[in-house]
Amino acid sequence: MTQDAPGGPTPRNDEEQHTAQRPEARLEAAVRAAEQALIEFEIALETFRVEVENFSRLHHQKLGPMYARLDELDARIAEAVAERSGDPEDRRRAQEARAAVLPMPGVDELFHGWMDSEGLPPEAAAMLSGQSVRPPERVRPSEEARKRYRELVRKAHPDLAQDDTERQRREEFITRVNAAYALGDAETLRELAEEWDAGPVPDEHRFSEAEELYARLEWLSQRKELLAAVAKELEESAIGAMMLLAPDDPDRLLEEIAEQLLAQVAEREKELSGLVE
């Protein structure tokens, strides 16, 4: 451990004194802090975006057949009521209910985790929609995947590039990182981390002059405002607002919705049974 010189602290070396005396030093520190803050904000935003997208896909794939069965049961109940009453208004309601019904899924499809509401297996649906062939297994990626993702983005974020070539390399790499994270693929993220660590070492960061530093701060501020608008849009979306009801465990929220829908299916089937006896 360094000991203080008698009569006061150890004098700093010439390089440290020169750095502290530079008028741009404080501005450089502010830019560096703003860059890191923006990266952390982007990590949080991308994490939430992935979870919203996964929740939406899983909600459709797992719960779509349940909603379709409820619609079918509602139509059958309305038709049974109309048949009993003969009332023109009841018949109109029955026709409207039937018109809103999609092809009814079988009971087994209610419990088939990867069959969407149109009866397509996920691989076929993915190819038709241009999405990844492998669907996410859960709304929120595992803690390991989240940890690896955060570490990779902090290392390889394009905003840390010093030239256009390096920025392009980082953007292409982060695209692959985001794709792996969207699937919660911790193993691929681990391989990407090894690839990055083995890649070319970027030049040491060289700070800009004062005018460029101010311009950089302004760009970072504008970028933060843009990302904040995207975050607000996600939070105010139907799925985003739903997820905010259970921020700690969105996967459990999906299970709770499924349980509620199954209970409604059971109620409708009981009601229909009483009408057709």
PDB file of C-alpha atoms in Angstrom:
ATOM      1  CA  MET A   1       0.000   0.000   0.000  1.00  0.00           C
ATOM      2  CA  THR A   2       1.346   3.452  -0.876  1.00  0.00           C
ATOM      3  CA  GLN A   3       2.348   5.532   2.128  1.00  0.00           C
ATOM      4  CA  ASP A   4       1.688   9.267   2.253  1.00  0.00           C
ATOM      5  CA  ALA A   5       4.801  11.447   2.218  1.00  0.00           C
ATOM      6  CA  PRO A   6       5.609  13.243   5.476  1.00  0.00           C
ATOM      7  CA  GLY A   7       3.592  16.398   5.811  1.00  0.00           C
ATOM      8  CA  GLY A   8       0.861  15.446   3.297  1.00  0.00           C
ATOM      9  CA  PRO A   9      -0.357  13.045   0.577  1.00  0.00           C
ATOM     10  CA  THR A  10       1.991  11.583  -1.988  1.00  0.00           C
ATOM     11  CA  PRO A  11       2.361  13.990  -4.955  1.00  0.00           C
ATOM     12  CA  ARG A  12       0.735  12.757  -8.158  1.00  0.00           C
ATOM     13  CA  ASN A  13       2.979  12.008 -11.081  1.00  0.00           C
ATOM     14  CA  ASP A  14       3.278  14.419 -14.014  1.00  0.00           C
ATOM     15  CA  GLU A  15       0.827  12.501 -16.190  1.00  0.00           C
ATOM     16  CA  GLU A  16      -1.896  12.527 -13.522  1.00  0.00           C
ATOM     17  CA  GLN A  17      -1.347  16.226 -12.885  1.00  0.00           C
ATOM     18  CA  HIS A  18      -1.511  16.976 -16.600  1.00  0.00           C
ATOM     19  CA  THR A  19      -4.741  14.996 -16.977  1.00  0.00           C
ATOM     20  CA  ALA A  20      -6.338  16.751 -14.004  1.00  0.00           C
ATOM     21  CA  GLN A  21      -5.341  20.146 -15.378  1.00  0.00           C
ATOM     22  CA  ARG A  22      -6.724  19.558 -18.882  1.00  0.00           C
ATOM     23  CA  PRO A  23      -9.868  21.701 -19.387  1.00  0.00           C
ATOM     24  CA  GLU A  24     -11.526  18.866 -21.324  1.00  0.00           C
ATOM     25  CA  ALA A  25     -10.957  16.278 -18.574  1.00  0.00           C
ATOM     26  CA  ARG A  26     -14.227  16.910 -16.764  1.00  0.00           C
ATOM     27  CA  LEU A  27     -16.139  16.975 -20.052  1.00  0.00           C
ATOM     28  CA  GLU A  28     -14.521  13.700 -21.106  1.00  0.00           C
ATOM     29  CA  ALA A  29     -15.589  12.111 -17.828  1.00  0.00           C
ATOM     30  CA  ALA A  30     -19.142  13.350 -18.364  1.00  0.00           C
ATOM     31  CA  VAL A  31     -19.228  11.870 -21.870  1.00  0.00           C
ATOM     32  CA  ARG A  32     -17.905   8.541 -20.624  1.00  0.00           C
ATOM     33  CA  ALA A  33     -20.498   8.452 -17.828  1.00  0.00           C
ATOM     34  CA  ALA A  34     -23.286   9.375 -20.261  1.00  0.00           C
ATOM     35  CA  GLU A  35     -22.209   6.629 -22.659  1.00  0.00           C
ATOM     36  CA  GLN A  36     -22.297   4.003 -19.925  1.00  0.00           C
ATOM     37  CA  ALA A  37     -25.655   5.256 -18.635  1.00  0.00           C
ATOM     38  CA  LEU A  38     -27.122   5.069 -22.148  1.00  0.00           C
ATOM     39  CA  ILE A  39     -25.807   1.543 -22.625  1.00  0.00           C
ATOM     40  CA  GLU A  40     -27.371   0.447 -19.332  1.00  0.00           C
ATOM     41  CA  PHE A  41     -30.656   2.047 -20.388  1.00  0.00           C
ATOM     42  CA  GLU A  42     -30.544   0.262 -23.741  1.00  0.00           C
ATOM     43  CA  ILE A  43     -29.859  -3.059 -21.999  1.00  0.00           C
ATOM     44  CA  ALA A  44     -32.914  -2.566 -19.796  1.00  0.00           C
ATOM     45  CA  LEU A  45     -35.037  -1.495 -22.772  1.00  0.00           C
ATOM     46  CA  GLU A  46     -33.966  -4.434 -24.956  1.00  0.00           C
ATOM     47  CA  THR A  47     -34.598  -6.813 -22.059  1.00  0.00           C
ATOM     48  CA  PHE A  48     -38.132  -5.461 -21.662  1.00  0.00           C
ATOM     49  CA  ARG A  49     -38.710  -5.525 -25.426  1.00  0.00           C
ATOM     50  CA  VAL A  50     -37.693  -9.189 -25.596  1.00  0.00           C
ATOM     51  CA  GLU A  51     -39.981 -10.036 -22.695  1.00  0.00           C
ATOM     52  CA  VAL A  52     -42.922  -8.176 -24.260  1.00  0.00           C
ATOM     53  CA  GLU A  53     -42.355  -9.941 -27.584  1.00  0.00           C
ATOM     54  CA  ASN A  54     -41.984 -13.348 -25.920  1.00  0.00           C
ATOM     55  CA  PHE A  55     -45.076 -12.768 -23.783  1.00  0.00           C
ATOM     56  CA  SER A  56     -47.060 -11.797 -26.872  1.00  0.00           C
ATOM     57  CA  ARG A  57     -45.943 -14.877 -28.815  1.00  0.00           C
ATOM     58  CA  LEU A  58     -46.470 -17.269 -25.918  1.00  0.00           C
ATOM     59  CA  HIS A  59     -49.825 -15.669 -25.141  1.00  0.00           C
ATOM     60  CA  HIS A  60     -50.923 -16.304 -28.722  1.00  0.00           C
ATOM     61  CA  GLN A  61     -49.402 -19.766 -29.058  1.00  0.00           C
ATOM     62  CA  LYS A  62     -50.445 -21.168 -25.702  1.00  0.00           C
ATOM     63  CA  LEU A  63     -53.676 -19.313 -25.027  1.00  0.00           C
ATOM     64  CA  GLY A  64     -54.982 -18.752 -28.559  1.00  0.00           C
ATOM     65  CA  PRO A  65     -56.748 -22.158 -28.663  1.00  0.00           C
ATOM     66  CA  MET A  66     -58.410 -21.415 -25.328  1.00  0.00           C
ATOM     67  CA  TYR A  67     -59.796 -18.108 -26.595  1.00  0.00           C
ATOM     68  CA  ALA A  68     -61.007 -19.855 -29.758  1.00  0.00           C
ATOM     69  CA  ARG A  69     -62.755 -22.549 -27.720  1.00  0.00           C
ATOM     70  CA  LEU A  70     -64.442 -19.914 -25.563  1.00  0.00           C
ATOM     71  CA  ASP A  71     -65.708 -18.183 -28.716  1.00  0.00           C
ATOM     72  CA  GLU A  72     -67.031 -21.499 -30.024  1.00  0.00           C
ATOM     73  CA  LEU A  73     -68.779 -22.285 -26.752  1.00  0.00           C
ATOM     74  CA  ASP A  74     -70.281 -18.777 -26.634  1.00  0.00           C
ATOM     75  CA  ALA A  75     -71.641 -19.300 -30.162  1.00  0.00           C
ATOM     76  CA  ARG A  76     -73.108 -22.697 -29.257  1.00  0.00           C
ATOM     77  CA  ILE A  77     -74.706 -21.285 -26.109  1.00  0.00           C
ATOM     78  CA  ALA A  78     -76.215 -18.404 -28.107  1.00  0.00           C
ATOM     79  CA  GLU A  79     -77.523 -20.874 -30.715  1.00  0.00           C
ATOM     80  CA  ALA A  80     -79.013 -23.094 -28.024  1.00  0.00           C
ATOM     81  CA  VAL A  81     -80.729 -20.111 -26.407  1.00  0.00           C
ATOM     82  CA  ALA A  82     -82.093 -18.985 -29.795  1.00  0.00           C
ATOM     83  CA  GLU A  83     -83.321 -22.493 -30.559  1.00  0.00           C
ATOM     84  CA  ARG A  84     -85.209 -22.608 -27.291  1.00  0.00           C
ATOM     85  CA  SER A  85     -86.701 -19.126 -27.414  1.00  0.00           C
ATOM     86  CA  GLY A  86     -87.238 -18.634 -31.127  1.00  0.00           C
ATOM     87  CA  ASP A  87     -86.757 -14.918 -30.447  1.00  0.00           C
ATOM     88  CA  PRO A  88     -85.453 -12.997 -33.501  1.00  0.00           C
ATOM     89  CA  GLU A  89     -83.109 -10.978 -31.288  1.00  0.00           C
ATOM     90  CA  ASP A  90     -81.649 -14.179 -29.837  1.00  0.00           C
ATOM     91  CA  ARG A  91     -81.181 -15.525 -33.373  1.00  0.00           C
ATOM     92  CA  ARG A  92     -79.386 -12.325 -34.381  1.00  0.00           C
ATOM     93  CA  ARG A  93     -77.064 -12.639 -31.394  1.00  0.00           C
ATOM     94  CA  ALA A  94     -76.407 -16.274 -32.281  1.00  0.00           C
ATOM     95  CA  GLN A  95     -75.524 -15.350 -35.877  1.00  0.00           C
ATOM     96  CA  GLU A  96     -73.126 -12.648 -34.689  1.00  0.00           C
ATOM     97  CA  ALA A  97     -71.484 -15.030 -32.235  1.00  0.00           C
ATOM     98  CA  ARG A  98     -71.068 -17.700 -34.922  1.00  0.00           C
ATOM     99  CA  ALA A  99     -69.619 -15.195 -37.393  1.00  0.00           C
ATOM    100  CA  ALA A 100     -66.886 -14.305 -34.894  1.00  0.00           C
ATOM    101  CA  VAL A 101     -65.777 -17.904 -34.368  1.00  0.00           C
ATOM    102  CA  LEU A 102     -62.542 -19.270 -35.810  1.00  0.00           C
ATOM    103  CA  PRO A 103     -62.214 -23.013 -36.530  1.00  0.00           C
ATOM    104  CA  MET A 104     -62.638 -24.718 -33.179  1.00  0.00           C
ATOM    105  CA  PRO A 105     -59.542 -26.409 -31.733  1.00  0.00           C
ATOM    106  CA  GLY A 106     -59.766 -29.863 -30.252  1.00  0.00           C
ATOM    107  CA  VAL A 107     -59.568 -30.346 -26.524  1.00  0.00           C
ATOM    108  CA  ASP A 108     -56.037 -31.744 -26.842  1.00  0.00           C
ATOM    109  CA  GLU A 109     -54.904 -28.479 -28.415  1.00  0.00           C
ATOM    110  CA  LEU A 110     -55.859 -26.611 -25.260  1.00  0.00           C
ATOM    111  CA  PHE A 111     -52.932 -28.300 -23.562  1.00  0.00           C
ATOM    112  CA  HIS A 112     -50.558 -28.403 -26.513  1.00  0.00           C
ATOM    113  CA  GLY A 113     -47.956 -25.779 -25.642  1.00  0.00           C
ATOM    114  CA  TRP A 114     -46.751 -25.053 -29.156  1.00  0.00           C
ATOM    115  CA  MET A 115     -49.851 -25.096 -31.352  1.00  0.00           C
ATOM    116  CA  ASP A 116     -51.066 -21.689 -32.399  1.00  0.00           C
ATOM    117  CA  SER A 117     -54.697 -20.634 -32.822  1.00  0.00           C
ATOM    118  CA  GLU A 118     -54.666 -21.500 -36.528  1.00  0.00           C
ATOM    119  CA  GLY A 119     -53.586 -25.065 -35.842  1.00  0.00           C
ATOM    120  CA  LEU A 120     -50.053 -24.619 -37.160  1.00  0.00           C
ATOM    121  CA  PRO A 121     -47.063 -26.157 -35.431  1.00  0.00           C
ATOM    122  CA  PRO A 122     -44.564 -23.476 -34.349  1.00  0.00           C
ATOM    123  CA  GLU A 123     -41.965 -24.401 -36.963  1.00  0.00           C
ATOM    124  CA  ALA A 124     -44.461 -23.851 -39.791  1.00  0.00           C
ATOM    125  CA  ALA A 125     -45.830 -20.646 -38.249  1.00  0.00           C
ATOM    126  CA  ALA A 126     -42.309 -19.315 -37.786  1.00  0.00           C
ATOM    127  CA  MET A 127     -41.350 -19.964 -41.394  1.00  0.00           C
ATOM    128  CA  LEU A 128     -44.522 -18.273 -42.648  1.00  0.00           C
ATOM    129  CA  SER A 129     -44.003 -15.234 -40.437  1.00  0.00           C
ATOM    130  CA  GLY A 130     -40.241 -14.959 -40.871  1.00  0.00           C
ATOM    131  CA  GLN A 131     -39.637 -15.438 -37.162  1.00  0.00           C
ATOM    132  CA  SER A 132     -37.038 -17.684 -35.602  1.00  0.00           C
ATOM    133  CA  VAL A 133     -37.929 -21.347 -36.039  1.00  0.00           C
ATOM    134  CA  ARG A 134     -37.425 -22.110 -32.366  1.00  0.00           C
ATOM    135  CA  PRO A 135     -39.997 -20.346 -30.188  1.00  0.00           C
ATOM    136  CA  PRO A 136     -39.069 -18.986 -26.769  1.00  0.00           C
ATOM    137  CA  GLU A 137     -39.652 -21.396 -23.901  1.00  0.00           C
ATOM    138  CA  ARG A 138     -40.518 -18.686 -21.394  1.00  0.00           C
ATOM    139  CA  VAL A 139     -41.276 -14.989 -21.207  1.00  0.00           C
ATOM    140  CA  ARG A 140     -38.189 -13.997 -19.233  1.00  0.00           C
ATOM    141  CA  PRO A 141     -34.835 -15.544 -20.230  1.00  0.00           C
ATOM    142  CA  SER A 142     -32.946 -17.334 -17.482  1.00  0.00           C
ATOM    143  CA  GLU A 143     -30.753 -15.422 -15.054  1.00  0.00           C
ATOM    144  CA  GLU A 144     -27.663 -16.894 -16.733  1.00  0.00           C
ATOM    145  CA  ALA A 145     -28.806 -15.679 -20.161  1.00  0.00           C
ATOM    146  CA  ARG A 146     -29.616 -12.236 -18.771  1.00  0.00           C
ATOM    147  CA  LYS A 147     -26.207 -11.982 -17.079  1.00  0.00           C
ATOM    148  CA  ARG A 148     -24.303 -13.026 -20.215  1.00  0.00           C
ATOM    149  CA  TYR A 149     -26.367 -10.663 -22.333  1.00  0.00           C
ATOM    150  CA  ARG A 150     -25.666  -7.671 -20.106  1.00  0.00           C
ATOM    151  CA  GLU A 151     -21.925  -8.426 -20.048  1.00  0.00           C
ATOM    152  CA  LEU A 152     -21.751  -8.776 -23.831  1.00  0.00           C
ATOM    153  CA  VAL A 153     -23.620  -5.563 -24.559  1.00  0.00           C
ATOM    154  CA  ARG A 154     -21.428  -3.619 -22.134  1.00  0.00           C
ATOM    155  CA  LYS A 155     -18.349  -4.888 -23.961  1.00  0.00           C
ATOM    156  CA  ALA A 156     -19.490  -4.793 -27.574  1.00  0.00           C
ATOM    157  CA  HIS A 157     -21.976  -1.930 -27.784  1.00  0.00           C
ATOM    158  CA  PRO A 158     -21.634  -0.018 -31.088  1.00  0.00           C
ATOM    159  CA  ASP A 159     -21.555   3.328 -29.279  1.00  0.00           C
ATOM    160  CA  LEU A 160     -18.101   2.392 -27.967  1.00  0.00           C
ATOM    161  CA  ALA A 161     -16.664   2.166 -31.489  1.00  0.00           C
ATOM    162  CA  GLN A 162     -13.996   4.646 -32.560  1.00  0.00           C
ATOM    163  CA  ASP A 163     -14.524   4.401 -36.323  1.00  0.00           C
ATOM    164  CA  ASP A 164     -17.113   3.256 -38.868  1.00  0.00           C
ATOM    165  CA  THR A 165     -15.469  -0.113 -39.483  1.00  0.00           C
ATOM    166  CA  GLU A 166     -15.443  -0.955 -35.800  1.00  0.00           C
ATOM    167  CA  ARG A 167     -19.030   0.260 -35.423  1.00  0.00           C
ATOM    168  CA  GLN A 168     -20.188  -2.006 -38.238  1.00  0.00           C
ATOM    169  CA  ARG A 169     -18.412  -4.985 -36.681  1.00  0.00           C
ATOM    170  CA  ARG A 170     -20.042  -4.276 -33.340  1.00  0.00           C
ATOM    171  CA  GLU A 171     -23.503  -3.743 -34.840  1.00  0.00           C
ATOM    172  CA  GLU A 172     -23.352  -7.073 -36.663  1.00  0.00           C
ATOM    173  CA  PHE A 173     -22.155  -8.810 -33.514  1.00  0.00           C
ATOM    174  CA  ILE A 174     -24.826  -7.239 -31.291  1.00  0.00           C
ATOM    175  CA  THR A 175     -27.494  -8.323 -33.794  1.00  0.00           C
ATOM    176  CA  ARG A 176     -26.410 -11.924 -33.183  1.00  0.00           C
ATOM    177  CA  VAL A 177     -26.339 -11.319 -29.435  1.00  0.00           C
ATOM    178  CA  ASN A 178     -29.881  -9.930 -29.478  1.00  0.00           C
ATOM    179  CA  ALA A 179     -31.129 -12.893 -31.533  1.00  0.00           C
ATOM    180  CA  ALA A 180     -29.653 -15.385 -29.056  1.00  0.00           C
ATOM    181  CA  TYR A 181     -31.028 -13.455 -26.104  1.00  0.00           C
ATOM    182  CA  ALA A 182     -34.522 -13.333 -27.611  1.00  0.00           C
ATOM    183  CA  LEU A 183     -34.515 -17.135 -27.471  1.00  0.00           C
ATOM    184  CA  GLY A 184     -32.960 -17.212 -24.010  1.00  0.00           C
ATOM    185  CA  ASP A 185     -30.063 -19.211 -25.470  1.00  0.00           C
ATOM    186  CA  ALA A 186     -27.442 -18.993 -22.721  1.00  0.00           C
ATOM    187  CA  GLU A 187     -25.117 -21.455 -24.463  1.00  0.00           C
ATOM    188  CA  THR A 188     -24.966 -19.405 -27.670  1.00  0.00           C
ATOM    189  CA  LEU A 189     -24.385 -16.275 -25.584  1.00  0.00           C
ATOM    190  CA  ARG A 190     -21.485 -18.039 -23.883  1.00  0.00           C
ATOM    191  CA  GLU A 191     -20.005 -18.931 -27.280  1.00  0.00           C
ATOM    192  CA  LEU A 192     -20.467 -15.349 -28.467  1.00  0.00           C
ATOM    193  CA  ALA A 193     -18.643 -14.099 -25.366  1.00  0.00           C
ATOM    194  CA  GLU A 194     -15.708 -16.370 -26.180  1.00  0.00           C
ATOM    195  CA  GLU A 195     -15.762 -15.168 -29.782  1.00  0.00           C
ATOM    196  CA  TRP A 196     -15.704 -11.533 -28.717  1.00  0.00           C
ATOM    197  CA  ASP A 197     -12.893 -12.061 -26.234  1.00  0.00           C
ATOM    198  CA  ALA A 198     -10.833 -13.789 -28.937  1.00  0.00           C
ATOM    199  CA  GLY A 199     -11.503 -11.067 -31.510  1.00  0.00           C
ATOM    200  CA  PRO A 200      -9.447  -7.990 -32.385  1.00  0.00           C
ATOM    201  CA  VAL A 201      -8.717  -5.671 -29.485  1.00  0.00           C
ATOM    202  CA  PRO A 202      -9.975  -2.155 -30.273  1.00  0.00           C
ATOM    203  CA  ASP A 203      -7.625   0.778 -29.996  1.00  0.00           C
ATOM    204  CA  GLU A 204      -7.515   2.510 -26.661  1.00  0.00           C
ATOM    205  CA  HIS A 205     -10.204   5.134 -26.391  1.00  0.00           C
ATOM    206  CA  ARG A 206      -8.986   8.524 -27.580  1.00  0.00           C
ATOM    207  CA  PHE A 207     -11.025  11.435 -26.327  1.00  0.00           C
ATOM    208  CA  SER A 208     -12.243  14.143 -28.685  1.00  0.00           C
ATOM    209  CA  GLU A 209     -11.629  17.843 -28.363  1.00  0.00           C
ATOM    210  CA  ALA A 210     -14.117  19.992 -26.455  1.00  0.00           C
ATOM    211  CA  GLU A 211     -16.362  20.837 -29.444  1.00  0.00           C
ATOM    212  CA  GLU A 212     -16.702  17.162 -30.393  1.00  0.00           C
ATOM    213  CA  LEU A 213     -17.324  16.179 -26.796  1.00  0.00           C
ATOM    214  CA  TYR A 214     -20.193  18.640 -26.559  1.00  0.00           C
ATOM    215  CA  ALA A 215     -21.605  17.276 -29.802  1.00  0.00           C
ATOM    216  CA  ARG A 216     -21.302  13.762 -28.417  1.00  0.00           C
ATOM    217  CA  LEU A 217     -23.170  14.731 -25.250  1.00  0.00           C
ATOM    218  CA  GLU A 218     -25.930  16.271 -27.329  1.00  0.00           C
ATOM    219  CA  TRP A 219     -26.233  13.117 -29.438  1.00  0.00           C
ATOM    220  CA  LEU A 220     -26.384  10.959 -26.311  1.00  0.00           C
ATOM    221  CA  SER A 221     -29.139  13.161 -24.906  1.00  0.00           C
ATOM    222  CA  GLN A 222     -31.156  12.890 -28.114  1.00  0.00           C
ATOM    223  CA  ARG A 223     -30.631   9.134 -28.192  1.00  0.00           C
ATOM    224  CA  LYS A 224     -31.874   8.850 -24.602  1.00  0.00           C
ATOM    225  CA  GLU A 225     -35.023  10.790 -25.488  1.00  0.00           C
ATOM    226  CA  LEU A 226     -35.682   8.480 -28.440  1.00  0.00           C
ATOM    227  CA  LEU A 227     -35.207   5.366 -26.308  1.00  0.00           C
ATOM    228  CA  ALA A 228     -37.433   6.825 -23.593  1.00  0.00           C
ATOM    229  CA  ALA A 229     -40.203   7.249 -26.175  1.00  0.00           C
ATOM    230  CA  VAL A 230     -39.779   3.629 -27.286  1.00  0.00           C
ATOM    231  CA  ALA A 231     -39.885   2.478 -23.648  1.00  0.00           C
ATOM    232  CA  LYS A 232     -43.080   4.450 -23.041  1.00  0.00           C
ATOM    233  CA  GLU A 233     -44.698   2.939 -26.127  1.00  0.00           C
ATOM    234  CA  LEU A 234     -43.820  -0.569 -24.936  1.00  0.00           C
ATOM    235  CA  GLU A 235     -45.109   0.077 -21.426  1.00  0.00           C
ATOM    236  CA  GLU A 236     -48.383   1.504 -22.731  1.00  0.00           C
ATOM    237  CA  SER A 237     -49.000  -1.348 -25.185  1.00  0.00           C
ATOM    238  CA  ALA A 238     -51.616  -3.955 -24.223  1.00  0.00           C
ATOM    239  CA  ILE A 239     -49.008  -6.650 -23.567  1.00  0.00           C
ATOM    240  CA  GLY A 240     -46.585  -4.261 -21.861  1.00  0.00           C
ATOM    241  CA  ALA A 241     -49.272  -2.981 -19.508  1.00  0.00           C
ATOM    242  CA  MET A 242     -50.267  -6.555 -18.735  1.00  0.00           C
ATOM    243  CA  MET A 243     -46.685  -7.507 -17.932  1.00  0.00           C
ATOM    244  CA  LEU A 244     -46.289  -4.558 -15.579  1.00  0.00           C
ATOM    245  CA  LEU A 245     -48.940  -6.232 -13.413  1.00  0.00           C
ATOM    246  CA  ALA A 246     -46.383  -8.958 -12.634  1.00  0.00           C
ATOM    247  CA  PRO A 247     -42.911  -7.466 -13.213  1.00  0.00           C
ATOM    248  CA  ASP A 248     -41.157 -10.034 -11.018  1.00  0.00           C
ATOM    249  CA  ASP A 249     -42.576 -13.161 -12.668  1.00  0.00           C
ATOM    250  CA  PRO A 250     -44.236 -12.638 -16.069  1.00  0.00           C
ATOM    251  CA  ASP A 251     -44.141 -16.399 -16.764  1.00  0.00           C
ATOM    252  CA  ARG A 252     -46.370 -16.984 -13.747  1.00  0.00           C
ATOM    253  CA  LEU A 253     -48.788 -14.330 -15.058  1.00  0.00           C
ATOM    254  CA  LEU A 254     -49.140 -16.343 -18.264  1.00  0.00           C
ATOM    255  CA  GLU A 255     -49.926 -19.449 -16.208  1.00  0.00           C
ATOM    256  CA  GLU A 256     -52.521 -17.559 -14.184  1.00  0.00           C
ATOM    257  CA  ILE A 257     -54.260 -16.347 -17.344  1.00  0.00           C
ATOM    258  CA  ALA A 258     -54.290 -19.927 -18.655  1.00  0.00           C
ATOM    259  CA  GLU A 259     -55.860 -21.145 -15.406  1.00  0.00           C
ATOM    260  CA  GLN A 260     -58.550 -18.452 -15.625  1.00  0.00           C
ATOM    261  CA  LEU A 261     -59.330 -19.345 -19.231  1.00  0.00           C
ATOM    262  CA  LEU A 262     -59.599 -23.047 -18.437  1.00  0.00           C
ATOM    263  CA  ALA A 263     -62.022 -22.206 -15.636  1.00  0.00           C
ATOM    264  CA  GLN A 264     -64.106 -20.135 -18.058  1.00  0.00           C
ATOM    265  CA  VAL A 265     -64.094 -23.011 -20.567  1.00  0.00           C
ATOM    266  CA  ALA A 266     -65.372 -25.347 -17.857  1.00  0.00           C
ATOM    267  CA  GLU A 267     -68.147 -22.891 -16.917  1.00  0.00           C
ATOM    268  CA  ARG A 268     -69.234 -22.456 -20.542  1.00  0.00           C
ATOM    269  CA  GLU A 269     -69.276 -26.215 -21.143  1.00  0.00           C
ATOM    270  CA  LYS A 270     -71.435 -26.684 -18.041  1.00  0.00           C
ATOM    271  CA  GLU A 271     -73.807 -23.941 -19.202  1.00  0.00           C
ATOM    272  CA  LEU A 272     -74.026 -25.445 -22.689  1.00  0.00           C
ATOM    273  CA  SER A 273     -74.657 -28.884 -21.272  1.00  0.00           C
ATOM    274  CA  GLY A 274     -77.602 -27.540 -19.296  1.00  0.00           C
ATOM    275  CA  LEU A 275     -79.101 -25.925 -22.408  1.00  0.00           C
ATOM    276  CA  VAL A 276     -78.900 -28.936 -24.721  1.00  0.00           C
ATOM    277  CA  GLU A 277     -80.132 -31.601 -22.277  1.00  0.00           C
TER     278      GLU A 277
END
